[in-house]
Coordinates of N, CA and C in Angstrom, one line a residue:
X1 N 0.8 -1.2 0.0 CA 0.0 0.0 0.0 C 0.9 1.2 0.0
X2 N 0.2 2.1 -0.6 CA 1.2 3.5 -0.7 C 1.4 4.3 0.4
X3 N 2.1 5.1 0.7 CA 2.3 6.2 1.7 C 0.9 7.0 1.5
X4 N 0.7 7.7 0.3 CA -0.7 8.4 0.5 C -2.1 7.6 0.9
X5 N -1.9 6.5 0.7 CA -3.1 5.0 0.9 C -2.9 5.1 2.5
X6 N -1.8 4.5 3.3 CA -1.8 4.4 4.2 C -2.1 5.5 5.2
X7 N -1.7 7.3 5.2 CA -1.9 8.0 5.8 C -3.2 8.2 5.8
X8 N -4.0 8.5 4.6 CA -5.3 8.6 4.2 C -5.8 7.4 5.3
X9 N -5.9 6.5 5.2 CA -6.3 5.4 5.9 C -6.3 5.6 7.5
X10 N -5.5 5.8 8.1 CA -5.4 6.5 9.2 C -6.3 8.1 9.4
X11 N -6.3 8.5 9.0 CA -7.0 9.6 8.8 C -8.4 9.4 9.1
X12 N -9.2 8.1 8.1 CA -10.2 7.7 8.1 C -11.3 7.5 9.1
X13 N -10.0 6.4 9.6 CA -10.6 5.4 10.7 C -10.2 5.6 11.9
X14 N -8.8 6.5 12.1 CA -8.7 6.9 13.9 C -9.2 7.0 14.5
X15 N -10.4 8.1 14.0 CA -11.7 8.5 15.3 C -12.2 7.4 15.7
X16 N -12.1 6.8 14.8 CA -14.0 5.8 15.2 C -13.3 4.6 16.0
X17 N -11.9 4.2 15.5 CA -10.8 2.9 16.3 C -10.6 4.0 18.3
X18 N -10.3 4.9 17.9 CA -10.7 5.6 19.3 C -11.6 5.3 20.4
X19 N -12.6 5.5 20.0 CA -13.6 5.4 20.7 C -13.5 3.4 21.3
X20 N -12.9 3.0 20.8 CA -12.7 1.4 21.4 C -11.2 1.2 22.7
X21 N -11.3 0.2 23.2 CA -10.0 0.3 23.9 C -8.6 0.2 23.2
X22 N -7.8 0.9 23.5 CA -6.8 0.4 22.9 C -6.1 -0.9 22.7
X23 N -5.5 -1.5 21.3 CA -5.1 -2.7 21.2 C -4.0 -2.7 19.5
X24 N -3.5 -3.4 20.2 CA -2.0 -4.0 18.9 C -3.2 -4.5 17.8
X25 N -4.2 -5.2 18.0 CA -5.3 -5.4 17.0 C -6.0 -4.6 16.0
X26 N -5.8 -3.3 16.7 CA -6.8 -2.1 15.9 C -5.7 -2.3 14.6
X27 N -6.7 -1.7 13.5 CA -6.2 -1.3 11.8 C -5.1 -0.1 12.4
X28 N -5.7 0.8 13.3 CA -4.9 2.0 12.9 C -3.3 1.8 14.1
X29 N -3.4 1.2 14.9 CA -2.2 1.0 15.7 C -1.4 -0.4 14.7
X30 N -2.1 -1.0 14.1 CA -0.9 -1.3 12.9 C 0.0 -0.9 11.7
X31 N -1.0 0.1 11.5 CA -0.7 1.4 10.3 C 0.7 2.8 11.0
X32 N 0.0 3.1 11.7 CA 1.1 4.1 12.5 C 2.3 3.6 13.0
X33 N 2.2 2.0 13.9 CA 3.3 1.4 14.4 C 4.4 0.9 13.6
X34 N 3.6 0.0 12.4 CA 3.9 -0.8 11.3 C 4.2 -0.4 10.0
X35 N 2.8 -0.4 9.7 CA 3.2 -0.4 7.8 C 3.8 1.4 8.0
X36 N 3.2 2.2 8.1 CA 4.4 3.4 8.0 C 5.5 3.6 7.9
X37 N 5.5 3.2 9.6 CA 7.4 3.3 9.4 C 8.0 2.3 8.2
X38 N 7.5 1.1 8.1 CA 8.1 0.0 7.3 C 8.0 1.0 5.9
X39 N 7.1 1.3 5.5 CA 7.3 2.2 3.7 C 8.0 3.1 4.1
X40 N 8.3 4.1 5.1 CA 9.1 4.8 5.3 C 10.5 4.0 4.7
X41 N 10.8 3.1 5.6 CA 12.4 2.5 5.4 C 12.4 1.8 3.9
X42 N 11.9 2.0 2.9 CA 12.0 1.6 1.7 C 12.7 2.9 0.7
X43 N 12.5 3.9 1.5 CA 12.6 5.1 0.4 C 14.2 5.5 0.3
X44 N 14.9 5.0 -0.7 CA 16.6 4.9 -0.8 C 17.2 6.0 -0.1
X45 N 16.5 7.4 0.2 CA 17.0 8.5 1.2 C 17.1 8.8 2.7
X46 N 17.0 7.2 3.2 CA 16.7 6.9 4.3 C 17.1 5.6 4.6
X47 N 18.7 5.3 5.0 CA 19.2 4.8 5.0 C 19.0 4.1 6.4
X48 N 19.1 2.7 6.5 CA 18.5 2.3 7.4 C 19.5 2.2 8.9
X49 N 20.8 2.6 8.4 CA 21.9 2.5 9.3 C 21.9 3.9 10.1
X50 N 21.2 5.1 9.1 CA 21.4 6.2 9.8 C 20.0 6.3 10.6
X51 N 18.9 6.3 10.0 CA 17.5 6.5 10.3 C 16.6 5.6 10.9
X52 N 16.0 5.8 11.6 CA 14.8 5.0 12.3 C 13.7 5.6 12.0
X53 N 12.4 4.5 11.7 CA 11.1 5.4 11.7 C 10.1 4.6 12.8
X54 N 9.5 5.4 13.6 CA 8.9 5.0 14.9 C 7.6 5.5 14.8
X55 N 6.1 4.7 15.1 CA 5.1 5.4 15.2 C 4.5 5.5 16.2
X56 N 3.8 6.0 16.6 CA 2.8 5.8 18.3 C 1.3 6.0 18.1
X57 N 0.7 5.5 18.9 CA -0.8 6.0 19.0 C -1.3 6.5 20.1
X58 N -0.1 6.0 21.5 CA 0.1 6.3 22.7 C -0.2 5.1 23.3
X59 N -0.1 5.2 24.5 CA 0.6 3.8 25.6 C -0.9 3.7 26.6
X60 N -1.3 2.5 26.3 CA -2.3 2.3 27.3 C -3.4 2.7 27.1
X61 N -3.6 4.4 26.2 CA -5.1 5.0 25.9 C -4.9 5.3 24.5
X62 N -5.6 6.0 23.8 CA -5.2 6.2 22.2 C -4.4 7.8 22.8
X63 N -3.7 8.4 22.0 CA -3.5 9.7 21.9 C -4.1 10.7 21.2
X64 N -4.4 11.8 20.8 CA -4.7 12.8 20.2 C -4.8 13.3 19.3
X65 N -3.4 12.6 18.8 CA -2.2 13.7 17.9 C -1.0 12.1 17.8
X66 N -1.7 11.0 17.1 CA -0.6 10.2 16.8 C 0.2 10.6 15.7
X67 N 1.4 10.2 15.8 CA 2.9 10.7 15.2 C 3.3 9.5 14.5
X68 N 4.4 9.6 13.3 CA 4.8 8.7 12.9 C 6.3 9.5 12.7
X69 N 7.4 9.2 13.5 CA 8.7 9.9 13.1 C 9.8 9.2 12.5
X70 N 10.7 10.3 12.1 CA 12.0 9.5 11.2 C 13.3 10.1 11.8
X71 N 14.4 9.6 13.2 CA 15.5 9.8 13.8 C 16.6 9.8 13.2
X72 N 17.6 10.4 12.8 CA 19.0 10.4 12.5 C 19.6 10.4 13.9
X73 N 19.7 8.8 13.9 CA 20.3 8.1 15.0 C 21.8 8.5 15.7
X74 N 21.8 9.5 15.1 CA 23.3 10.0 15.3 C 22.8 11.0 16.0
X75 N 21.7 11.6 16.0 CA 21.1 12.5 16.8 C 20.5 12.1 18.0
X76 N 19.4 11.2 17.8 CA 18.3 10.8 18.7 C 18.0 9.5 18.4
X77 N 17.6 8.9 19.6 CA 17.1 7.5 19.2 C 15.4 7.3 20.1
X78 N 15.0 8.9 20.8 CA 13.5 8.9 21.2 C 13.2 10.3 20.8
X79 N 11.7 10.2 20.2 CA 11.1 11.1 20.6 C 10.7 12.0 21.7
X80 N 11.6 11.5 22.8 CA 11.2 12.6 24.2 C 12.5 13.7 24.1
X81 N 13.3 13.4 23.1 CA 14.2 14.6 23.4 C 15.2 14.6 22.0
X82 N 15.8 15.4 21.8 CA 16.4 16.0 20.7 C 15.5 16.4 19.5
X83 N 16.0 16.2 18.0 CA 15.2 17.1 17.0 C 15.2 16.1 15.8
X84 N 14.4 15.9 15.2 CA 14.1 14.7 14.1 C 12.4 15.1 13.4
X85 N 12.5 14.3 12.1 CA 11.6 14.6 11.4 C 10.2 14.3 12.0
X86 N 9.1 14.3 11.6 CA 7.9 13.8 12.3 C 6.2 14.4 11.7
X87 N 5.8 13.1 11.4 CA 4.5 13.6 10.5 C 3.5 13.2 12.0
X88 N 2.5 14.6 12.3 CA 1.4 15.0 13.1 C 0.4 14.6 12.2
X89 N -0.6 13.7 12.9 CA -2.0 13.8 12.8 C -2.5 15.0 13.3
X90 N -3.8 15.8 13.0 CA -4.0 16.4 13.6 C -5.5 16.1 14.3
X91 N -5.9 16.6 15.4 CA -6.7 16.0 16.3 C -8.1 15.3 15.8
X92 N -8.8 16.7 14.6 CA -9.4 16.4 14.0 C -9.3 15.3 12.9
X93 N -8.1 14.9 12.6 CA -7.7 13.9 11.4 C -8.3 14.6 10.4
X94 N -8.6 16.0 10.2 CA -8.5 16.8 8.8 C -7.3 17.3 8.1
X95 N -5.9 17.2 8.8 CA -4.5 17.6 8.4 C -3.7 16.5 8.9
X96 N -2.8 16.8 8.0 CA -1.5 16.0 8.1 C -0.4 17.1 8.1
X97 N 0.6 16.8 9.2 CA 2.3 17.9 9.0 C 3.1 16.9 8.8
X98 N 4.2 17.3 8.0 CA 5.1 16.7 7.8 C 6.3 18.0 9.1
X99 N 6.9 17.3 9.2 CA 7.4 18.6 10.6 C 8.9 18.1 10.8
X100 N 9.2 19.0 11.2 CA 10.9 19.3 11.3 C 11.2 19.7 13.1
X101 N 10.8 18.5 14.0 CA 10.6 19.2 15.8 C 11.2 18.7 17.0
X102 N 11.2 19.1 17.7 CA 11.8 18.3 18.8 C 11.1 17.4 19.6
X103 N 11.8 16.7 21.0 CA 10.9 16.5 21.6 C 11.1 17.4 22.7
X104 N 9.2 16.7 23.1 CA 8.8 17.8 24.0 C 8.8 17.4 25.7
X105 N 9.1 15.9 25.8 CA 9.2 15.8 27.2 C 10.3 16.0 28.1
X106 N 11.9 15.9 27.4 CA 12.5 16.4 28.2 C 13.5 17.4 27.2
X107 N 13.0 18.0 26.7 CA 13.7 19.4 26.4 C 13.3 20.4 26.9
X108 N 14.1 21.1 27.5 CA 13.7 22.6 28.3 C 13.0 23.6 27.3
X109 N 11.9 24.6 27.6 CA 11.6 25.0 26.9 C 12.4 26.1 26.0
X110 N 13.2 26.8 26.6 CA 14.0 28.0 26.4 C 15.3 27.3 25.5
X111 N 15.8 25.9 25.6 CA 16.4 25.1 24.5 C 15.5 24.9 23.4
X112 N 14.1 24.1 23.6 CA 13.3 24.0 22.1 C 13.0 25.9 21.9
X113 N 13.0 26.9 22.0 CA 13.0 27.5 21.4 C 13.8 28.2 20.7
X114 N 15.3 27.9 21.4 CA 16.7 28.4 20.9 C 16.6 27.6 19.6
X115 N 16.6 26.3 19.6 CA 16.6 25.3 18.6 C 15.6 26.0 17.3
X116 N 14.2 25.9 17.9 CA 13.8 26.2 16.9 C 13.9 27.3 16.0
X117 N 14.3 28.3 16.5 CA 15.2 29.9 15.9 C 15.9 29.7 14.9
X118 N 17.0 28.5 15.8 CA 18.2 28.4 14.7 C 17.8 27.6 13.8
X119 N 17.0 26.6 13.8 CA 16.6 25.6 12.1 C 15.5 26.8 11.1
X120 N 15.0 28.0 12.0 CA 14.5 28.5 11.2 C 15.7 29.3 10.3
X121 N 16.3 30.0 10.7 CA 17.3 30.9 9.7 C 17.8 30.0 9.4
X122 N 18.4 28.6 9.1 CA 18.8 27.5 8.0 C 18.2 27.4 7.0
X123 N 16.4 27.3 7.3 CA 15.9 27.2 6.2 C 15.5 28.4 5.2
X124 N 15.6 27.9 4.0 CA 15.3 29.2 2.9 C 13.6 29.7 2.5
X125 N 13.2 30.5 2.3 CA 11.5 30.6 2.2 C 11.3 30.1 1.2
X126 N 10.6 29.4 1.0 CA 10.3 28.1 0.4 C 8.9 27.9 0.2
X127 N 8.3 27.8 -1.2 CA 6.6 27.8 -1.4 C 6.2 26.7 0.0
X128 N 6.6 25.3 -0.2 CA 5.9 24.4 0.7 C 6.2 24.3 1.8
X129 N 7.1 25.0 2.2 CA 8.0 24.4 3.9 C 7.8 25.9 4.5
X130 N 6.5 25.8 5.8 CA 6.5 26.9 6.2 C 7.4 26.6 7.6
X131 N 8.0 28.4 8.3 CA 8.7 28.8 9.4 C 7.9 29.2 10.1
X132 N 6.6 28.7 10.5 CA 5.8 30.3 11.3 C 5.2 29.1 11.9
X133 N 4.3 29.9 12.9 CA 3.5 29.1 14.3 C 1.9 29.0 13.6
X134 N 1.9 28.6 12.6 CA 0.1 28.8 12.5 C 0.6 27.3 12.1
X135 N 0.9 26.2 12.7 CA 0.3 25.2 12.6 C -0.6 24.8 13.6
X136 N -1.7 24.5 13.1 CA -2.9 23.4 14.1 C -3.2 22.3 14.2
X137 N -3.0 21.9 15.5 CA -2.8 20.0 15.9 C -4.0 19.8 16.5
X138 N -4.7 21.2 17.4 CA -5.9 20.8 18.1 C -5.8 21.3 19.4
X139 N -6.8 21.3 20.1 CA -6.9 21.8 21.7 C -6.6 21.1 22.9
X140 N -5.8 20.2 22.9 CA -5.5 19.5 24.1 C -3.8 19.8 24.4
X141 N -3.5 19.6 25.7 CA -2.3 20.2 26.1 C -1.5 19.3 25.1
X142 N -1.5 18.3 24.7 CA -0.5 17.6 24.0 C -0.1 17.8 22.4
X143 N -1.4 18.4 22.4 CA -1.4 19.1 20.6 C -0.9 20.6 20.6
X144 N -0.8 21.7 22.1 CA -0.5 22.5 21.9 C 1.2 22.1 21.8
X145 N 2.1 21.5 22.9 CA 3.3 21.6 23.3 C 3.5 20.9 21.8
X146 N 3.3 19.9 21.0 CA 3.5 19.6 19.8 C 3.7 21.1 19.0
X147 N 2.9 22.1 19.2 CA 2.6 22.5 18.1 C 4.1 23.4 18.5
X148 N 4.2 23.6 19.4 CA 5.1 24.7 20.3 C 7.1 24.2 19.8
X149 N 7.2 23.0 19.3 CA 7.9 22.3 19.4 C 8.4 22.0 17.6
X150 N 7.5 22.5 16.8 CA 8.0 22.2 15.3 C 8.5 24.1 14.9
X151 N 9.8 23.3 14.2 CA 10.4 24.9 13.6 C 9.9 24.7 12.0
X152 N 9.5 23.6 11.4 CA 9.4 23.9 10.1 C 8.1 22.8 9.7
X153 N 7.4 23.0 8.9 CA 6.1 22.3 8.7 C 6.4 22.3 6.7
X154 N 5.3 21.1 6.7 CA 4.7 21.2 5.4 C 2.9 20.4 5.4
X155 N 2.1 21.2 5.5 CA 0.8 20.9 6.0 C -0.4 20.3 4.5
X156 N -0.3 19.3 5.1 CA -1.3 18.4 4.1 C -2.7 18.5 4.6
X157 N -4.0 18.4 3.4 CA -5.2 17.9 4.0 C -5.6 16.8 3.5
X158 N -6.6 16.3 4.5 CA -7.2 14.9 4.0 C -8.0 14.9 2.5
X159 N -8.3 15.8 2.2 CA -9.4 16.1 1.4 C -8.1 16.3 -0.5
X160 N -7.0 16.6 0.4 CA -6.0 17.0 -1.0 C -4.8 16.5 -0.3
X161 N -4.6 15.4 -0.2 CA -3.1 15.1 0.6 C -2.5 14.6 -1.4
X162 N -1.3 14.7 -0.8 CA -0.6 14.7 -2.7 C -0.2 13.1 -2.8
X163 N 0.2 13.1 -4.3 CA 0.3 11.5 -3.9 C 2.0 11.2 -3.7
X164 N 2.1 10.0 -4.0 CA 3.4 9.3 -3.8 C 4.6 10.2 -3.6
X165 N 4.8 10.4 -5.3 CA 6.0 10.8 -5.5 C 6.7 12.2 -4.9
X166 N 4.9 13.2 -4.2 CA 5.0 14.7 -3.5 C 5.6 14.8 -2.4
X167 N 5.0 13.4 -1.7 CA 5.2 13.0 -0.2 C 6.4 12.4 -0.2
X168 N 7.2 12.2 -0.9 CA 8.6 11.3 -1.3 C 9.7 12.5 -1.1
X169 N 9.1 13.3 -2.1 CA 10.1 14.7 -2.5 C 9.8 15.9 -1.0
X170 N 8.6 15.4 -0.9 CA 9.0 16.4 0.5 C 9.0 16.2 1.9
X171 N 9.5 14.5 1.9 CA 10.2 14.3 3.0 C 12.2 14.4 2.6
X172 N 12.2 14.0 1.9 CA 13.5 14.4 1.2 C 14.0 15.7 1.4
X173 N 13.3 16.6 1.1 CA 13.5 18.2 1.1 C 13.9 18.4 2.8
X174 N 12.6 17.9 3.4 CA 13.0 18.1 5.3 C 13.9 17.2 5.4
X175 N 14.3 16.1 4.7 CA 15.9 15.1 5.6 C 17.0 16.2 5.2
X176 N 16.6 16.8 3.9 CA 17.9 17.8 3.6 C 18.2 18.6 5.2
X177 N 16.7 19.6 5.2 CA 17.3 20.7 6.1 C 18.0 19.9 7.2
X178 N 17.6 18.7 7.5 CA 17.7 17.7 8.9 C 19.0 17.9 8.8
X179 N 19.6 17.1 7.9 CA 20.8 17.1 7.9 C 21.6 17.9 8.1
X180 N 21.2 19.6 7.3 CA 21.9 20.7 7.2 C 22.3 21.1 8.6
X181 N 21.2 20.9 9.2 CA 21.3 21.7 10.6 C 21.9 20.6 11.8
X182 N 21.9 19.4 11.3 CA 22.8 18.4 12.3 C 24.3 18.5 11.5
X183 N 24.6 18.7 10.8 CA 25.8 19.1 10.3 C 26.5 20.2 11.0
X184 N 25.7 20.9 10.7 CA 26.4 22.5 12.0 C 26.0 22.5 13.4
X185 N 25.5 21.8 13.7 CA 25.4 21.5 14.7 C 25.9 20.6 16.1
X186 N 25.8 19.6 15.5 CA 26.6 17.8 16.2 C 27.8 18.3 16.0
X187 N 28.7 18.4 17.6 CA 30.4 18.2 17.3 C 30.9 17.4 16.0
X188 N 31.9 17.1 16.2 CA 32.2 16.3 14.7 C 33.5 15.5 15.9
X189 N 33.0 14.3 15.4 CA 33.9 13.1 16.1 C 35.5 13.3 15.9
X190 N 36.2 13.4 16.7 CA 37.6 13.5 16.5 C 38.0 12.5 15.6
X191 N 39.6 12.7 15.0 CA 39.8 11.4 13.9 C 40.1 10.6 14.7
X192 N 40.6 9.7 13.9 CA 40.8 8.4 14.7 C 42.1 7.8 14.8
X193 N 42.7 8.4 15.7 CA 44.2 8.1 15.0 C 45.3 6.9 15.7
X194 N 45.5 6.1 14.8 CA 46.0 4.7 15.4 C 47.8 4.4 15.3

């Protein structure tokens, strides 16, 4: 199934899989956990030694605002802390972000906003890749600190999400900035001298 099939899909049927107890069973905690990440790790720009892709729906209850993210392991290996790619549901499941953010549980706030400053002046203005705060995840504390937490978005809707090859090129475009800004960023390993 394709990336646009699968998200769409999710989109769908979250709400209504909601409303049930949570379970490894549901369509949509297979889709976010599973087949995502898994089509993620097919895309040759996402090398499997460098990248991880991780989804959640959350632990025990459904969440709000399920994520499906992509780590440069050289960076981060959780979403509770450092800065890595990451596509937001949004509460209503009428948007999708593709997002460029940190995490929000153990990064200080006054760091995720330093952070986010600086990935903003890396990036160039750019028709699809917005720098600004008008993204909307929804009204619950966990959709705000989400929102509070991305320096760069590219906002899809359910109703016009693009296909394959758009969602291909513009995760590609965000591994670029990823990289750009872990390049000047991450010390650089001393050599190795034997």
């Amino acid at each position: 199934m394709s990336l646009h099939d699968l998200f769409r899909q999710v989109m769908a049927i979250y709400e209504q899989e909601k409303r049930e107890k949570l379970s490894k069973e549901r369509r949509s905690f297979q889709l976010v956990t599973r087949a995502i990440p898994e089509a993620l790790k097919t895309l040759p720009f996402l090398p499997p030694d460098r990248y991880m892709a991780k989804g959640s729906v959350g632990q025990g209850v459904w969440t709000d605002v399920p994520w499906v993210a992509v780590m440069d392991q050289e960076v981060t290996d959780s979403t509770q802390r450092g800065y890595y790619i990451v596509y937001l549901f949004s509460e209503d499941r009428r948007r999708l972000y593709l997002t460029l953010a940190q995490g929000v549980t153990e990064t200080p706030r006054d760091e995720m906003e330093r952070v986010k400053r600086d990935i903003r002046q890396l990036i160039p203005a750019e028709e699809r890749v917005r720098t600004d705060d008008d993204i909307r995840l929804g009204e619950s504390k966990r959709a705000k600190d989400y929102e509070r937490s991305v320096a760069a978005y590219i906002a899809y809707s359910f109703d016009d999400l693009p296909s394959d090859e758009q969602l291909a090129r513009d995760l590609k475009t965000m591994i670029g900035y990823y990289r750009q800004y872990v390049e000047r960023t991450e010390p650089m390993a001393p050599p190795d001298f034997l």
